[in-house]
Amino acid sequence: MKLLVFGNPYLNEDNLALIIADNLQRDFEFTRCTSPDEILNFLGEEIIILDVVKNSGIPMLITDLNQIKKASLMSLHDFDVGYFLALLQNMEMLPQITIIGVPPVGDIDKITQQVKSWIKKESCLLS
Amino acid sequence: MTKEIILNHITKIEGHAKLELGIDQGKVTKCELSSVEGSRYFEGMVKGRRFFEAHEMTSRICGICSCAHVIAAISAVEDAVHYTPTKQTKELRLLLTYGERIRSHATHLYFLALPDYLGYESALAMASKFKKELQVALSLIKLGNSIIKGVGGRDLHPVSATPGGWLKFPKQEDLSSFANLLREAKVAAKKTCDLFLSLDYPKFESNTECFALHQKGEYATLGGVFTGDSGSFTKDRYREFINEYHEDRSTANFVVKKDHRYMVGALPRINHSAEYLSHDAKSLLKSSPLRKSSKNPFLNNIAQAIELMHCIDESMRICLNLKIVDEKPQELVLRKGTGVGCIEVPRGTLWHEYTLTDEGIISGANIITPTAQNLLNMQEDIRDYVPSLLSLPKEKITLQVEKLIRSYDPCFSCSAHFLEVNWS
């Protein structure tokens, strides 16, 4: 199982997943990704993605990709994780994947504990 | 009959643009293409900053072509203090630039241009039917990213390049590994070329002049003389020939050469430097409809596909031959002066100019992107092309106009200095 974390450390609205991953580094090994195509490196593996979900107030577990709003690719600047996963899904190349979405802001300790318990549970299910 | 077309948001381009088109009695009465991006103010932001900050700041102009802005800014600063980089530094800059061009061309060709020709709204919609083609695209994008990350230190906004040299070198084994990946990618480049050669392109000749850097003995990328059909000039004289002007309707400046529009990009590059393409890229060119002085902007897609092969071959040459030496970046001897960086990037020629004080403070800056140079050309091409489309329904005219614009692979985020169409 591979744990991937996305985000931008310099943007307050996009760095919470990275902070959570740092908090959990004693428990789990995360691979920090800067570009969605990095998922291609792990196509044969079971993947858990930790990322910030815009407009969300609470952490959420996403196992059905249809839950993710598909934005049109207006330009390559829209080539984000959601679009990339939808693309892999349409290409029938999507690995077994779980997304843990965290809100842009919130109680870091509480969210960390919630994420930790989900990863433990998902890793048991995946293995 | 009067038609008004207003495209308020042109899709599948970089950034936002708007087109207002008026047609009356079979004639185009209004054709205004403008950028609707917010103003970026980068030239103002770098003023007062130190010389080594220009490339870090201007890299943020665009995530798609950040390497381009890094190298152009560094080149301009080095030019201002009369510093010539070492051969190793030049080769690493070239490799970084090629990595970005592979990534950019592959993404533009497959994700923005191809759906138009296959009759799909987006790459997402064609993914299930054209899985193999998109796998080729993803492999090329991944390759480009790997090279950029390995050479530049990061896949976006690279950090290893600096005025005077290189801060952190790729490992020799990384270069060997890239050489192997590049060798495999030649198959993907050939497939891309075959695919884009198989598409039907509209017959249209732009009333333009093609400009690109030209340098004897090589496919000009990081230097050369800015060359068109009517003549050429060196980068230090660009202000004599290139004028920028502002239209209130657009946040992007328009750029002309002595009051004439011109085109930059992959097609002009091939027009002027075809003899210096790699052996395999030349073979692809021979099998293509491109001929010297092709001015059909739709064929820019084929030019990009041919360049993919060239960039892969050239990157492989560097990776196989470069023996990394641990050179410390040279400390620049600061002096008052102005320098110009002029390089070929995915969408055309990119200009950066900085004026430095004798303490290395930036007191003036000017940046001219490829899209700003192509903006007037795109607008006038639309004006010339639309009359041939008037028998078509509005939706089809819009699609053809968008195809024309997308063939330029414009980046309005960078130029914001780009497409919405308003029909009038």
Coordinates of C-alpha atoms in Angstrom, one line a residue, chain A:
Chain A
M1 CA 0.0 0.0 0.0
K2 CA 1.2 3.5 -0.9
L3 CA 0.3 6.6 0.9
L4 CA 0.5 9.7 -1.3
V5 CA 0.0 13.3 0.0
F6 CA -0.7 16.3 -2.1
G7 CA -0.6 20.0 -1.3
N8 CA 1.3 23.2 -1.4
P9 CA 3.2 24.1 1.8
Y10 CA 3.1 27.8 1.0
L11 CA -0.7 28.1 0.6
N12 CA -2.7 28.1 3.8
E13 CA -5.8 26.9 2.0
D14 CA -3.8 23.9 0.5
N15 CA -1.3 22.8 3.1
L16 CA -3.4 21.0 5.8
A17 CA -2.9 17.5 4.2
L18 CA 0.9 18.1 4.3
I19 CA 0.7 19.1 8.0
I20 CA -1.3 16.0 8.9
A21 CA 1.2 13.8 7.0
D22 CA 4.0 15.4 9.0
N23 CA 2.2 14.7 12.2
L24 CA 1.8 11.1 11.2
Q25 CA 5.3 10.5 10.0
R26 CA 6.1 8.2 12.9
D27 CA 3.2 6.0 12.1
F28 CA 3.2 6.0 8.3
E29 CA 5.5 6.7 5.4
F30 CA 4.0 9.2 3.0
T31 CA 5.2 10.1 -0.5
R32 CA 4.9 13.8 -1.1
C33 CA 3.6 14.5 -4.6
T34 CA 3.7 17.7 -6.5
S35 CA 2.1 16.6 -9.7
P36 CA -0.9 14.2 -10.2
D37 CA 1.0 12.2 -12.8
E38 CA 3.2 10.9 -10.0
I39 CA 0.3 8.4 -9.4
L40 CA 1.5 6.7 -12.6
N41 CA 4.5 5.5 -10.6
F42 CA 2.2 3.4 -8.3
L43 CA -0.3 1.9 -10.8
G44 CA 0.2 -1.6 -9.6
E45 CA -0.3 -0.8 -6.0
E46 CA -3.1 0.0 -3.6
I47 CA -3.1 3.7 -3.0
I48 CA -4.4 6.0 -0.3
I49 CA -4.3 9.7 -1.3
L50 CA -4.4 12.4 1.4
D51 CA -5.4 15.8 0.0
V52 CA -7.3 18.9 0.9
V53 CA -10.9 19.1 -0.3
K54 CA -12.1 22.6 -1.1
N55 CA -15.3 23.8 0.5
S56 CA -15.3 21.0 3.0
G57 CA -15.7 21.5 6.7
I58 CA -14.9 18.0 7.9
P59 CA -12.5 15.2 7.0
M60 CA -14.1 12.7 4.5
L61 CA -13.3 9.2 3.2
I62 CA -13.9 9.0 -0.5
T63 CA -14.0 5.5 -2.1
D64 CA -16.3 6.4 -5.0
L65 CA -14.6 8.7 -7.4
N66 CA -17.9 9.8 -8.8
Q67 CA -18.2 11.8 -5.6
I68 CA -15.5 14.1 -7.0
K69 CA -16.8 16.9 -9.1
K70 CA -15.3 16.6 -12.6
A71 CA -14.2 20.0 -13.9
S72 CA -13.7 20.5 -17.6
L73 CA -10.1 20.8 -18.7
M74 CA -10.1 24.4 -19.7
S75 CA -6.4 24.6 -19.6
L76 CA -3.5 22.6 -18.3
H77 CA -3.7 24.6 -15.2
D78 CA -6.9 22.5 -14.4
F79 CA -4.9 19.3 -14.6
D80 CA -5.4 18.4 -11.0
V81 CA -5.7 15.2 -9.0
G82 CA -9.4 15.0 -9.5
Y83 CA -9.1 15.3 -13.3
F84 CA -6.2 12.9 -13.4
L85 CA -8.1 10.2 -11.5
A86 CA -11.2 10.6 -13.7
L87 CA -8.9 10.3 -16.7
L88 CA -7.4 7.1 -15.3
Q89 CA -10.8 5.8 -14.5
N90 CA -12.1 6.4 -18.1
M91 CA -8.9 4.8 -19.4
E92 CA -9.6 1.8 -17.1
M93 CA -6.2 2.2 -15.5
L94 CA -7.3 3.3 -12.1
P95 CA -5.6 1.4 -9.3
Q96 CA -7.5 0.5 -6.1
I97 CA -7.7 3.9 -4.5
T98 CA -9.0 5.5 -1.4
I99 CA -9.0 9.3 -0.9
I100 CA -8.9 10.9 2.5
G101 CA -10.0 14.4 2.1
V102 CA -9.3 16.9 4.8
P103 CA -10.8 20.4 5.0
P104 CA -8.7 23.5 4.2
V105 CA -8.8 24.5 7.9
G106 CA -9.8 22.8 11.1
D107 CA -8.7 21.3 14.4
I108 CA -5.4 19.8 13.4
D109 CA -5.1 17.3 16.3
K110 CA -8.6 16.1 15.8
I111 CA -8.2 15.7 12.1
T112 CA -4.9 14.0 12.5
Q113 CA -6.5 11.3 14.8
Q114 CA -9.4 10.8 12.4
V115 CA -7.0 10.4 9.4
K116 CA -4.8 8.0 11.4
S117 CA -7.7 5.8 12.3
W118 CA -8.9 5.7 8.6
I119 CA -5.5 4.8 7.3
K120 CA -5.2 2.0 9.8
K121 CA -8.6 0.7 8.9
E122 CA -8.1 1.1 5.1
S123 CA -4.6 -0.6 5.3
C124 CA -6.2 -3.5 7.0
L125 CA -8.9 -3.7 4.4
L126 CA -6.4 -3.4 1.6
S127 CA -4.0 -5.9 3.0

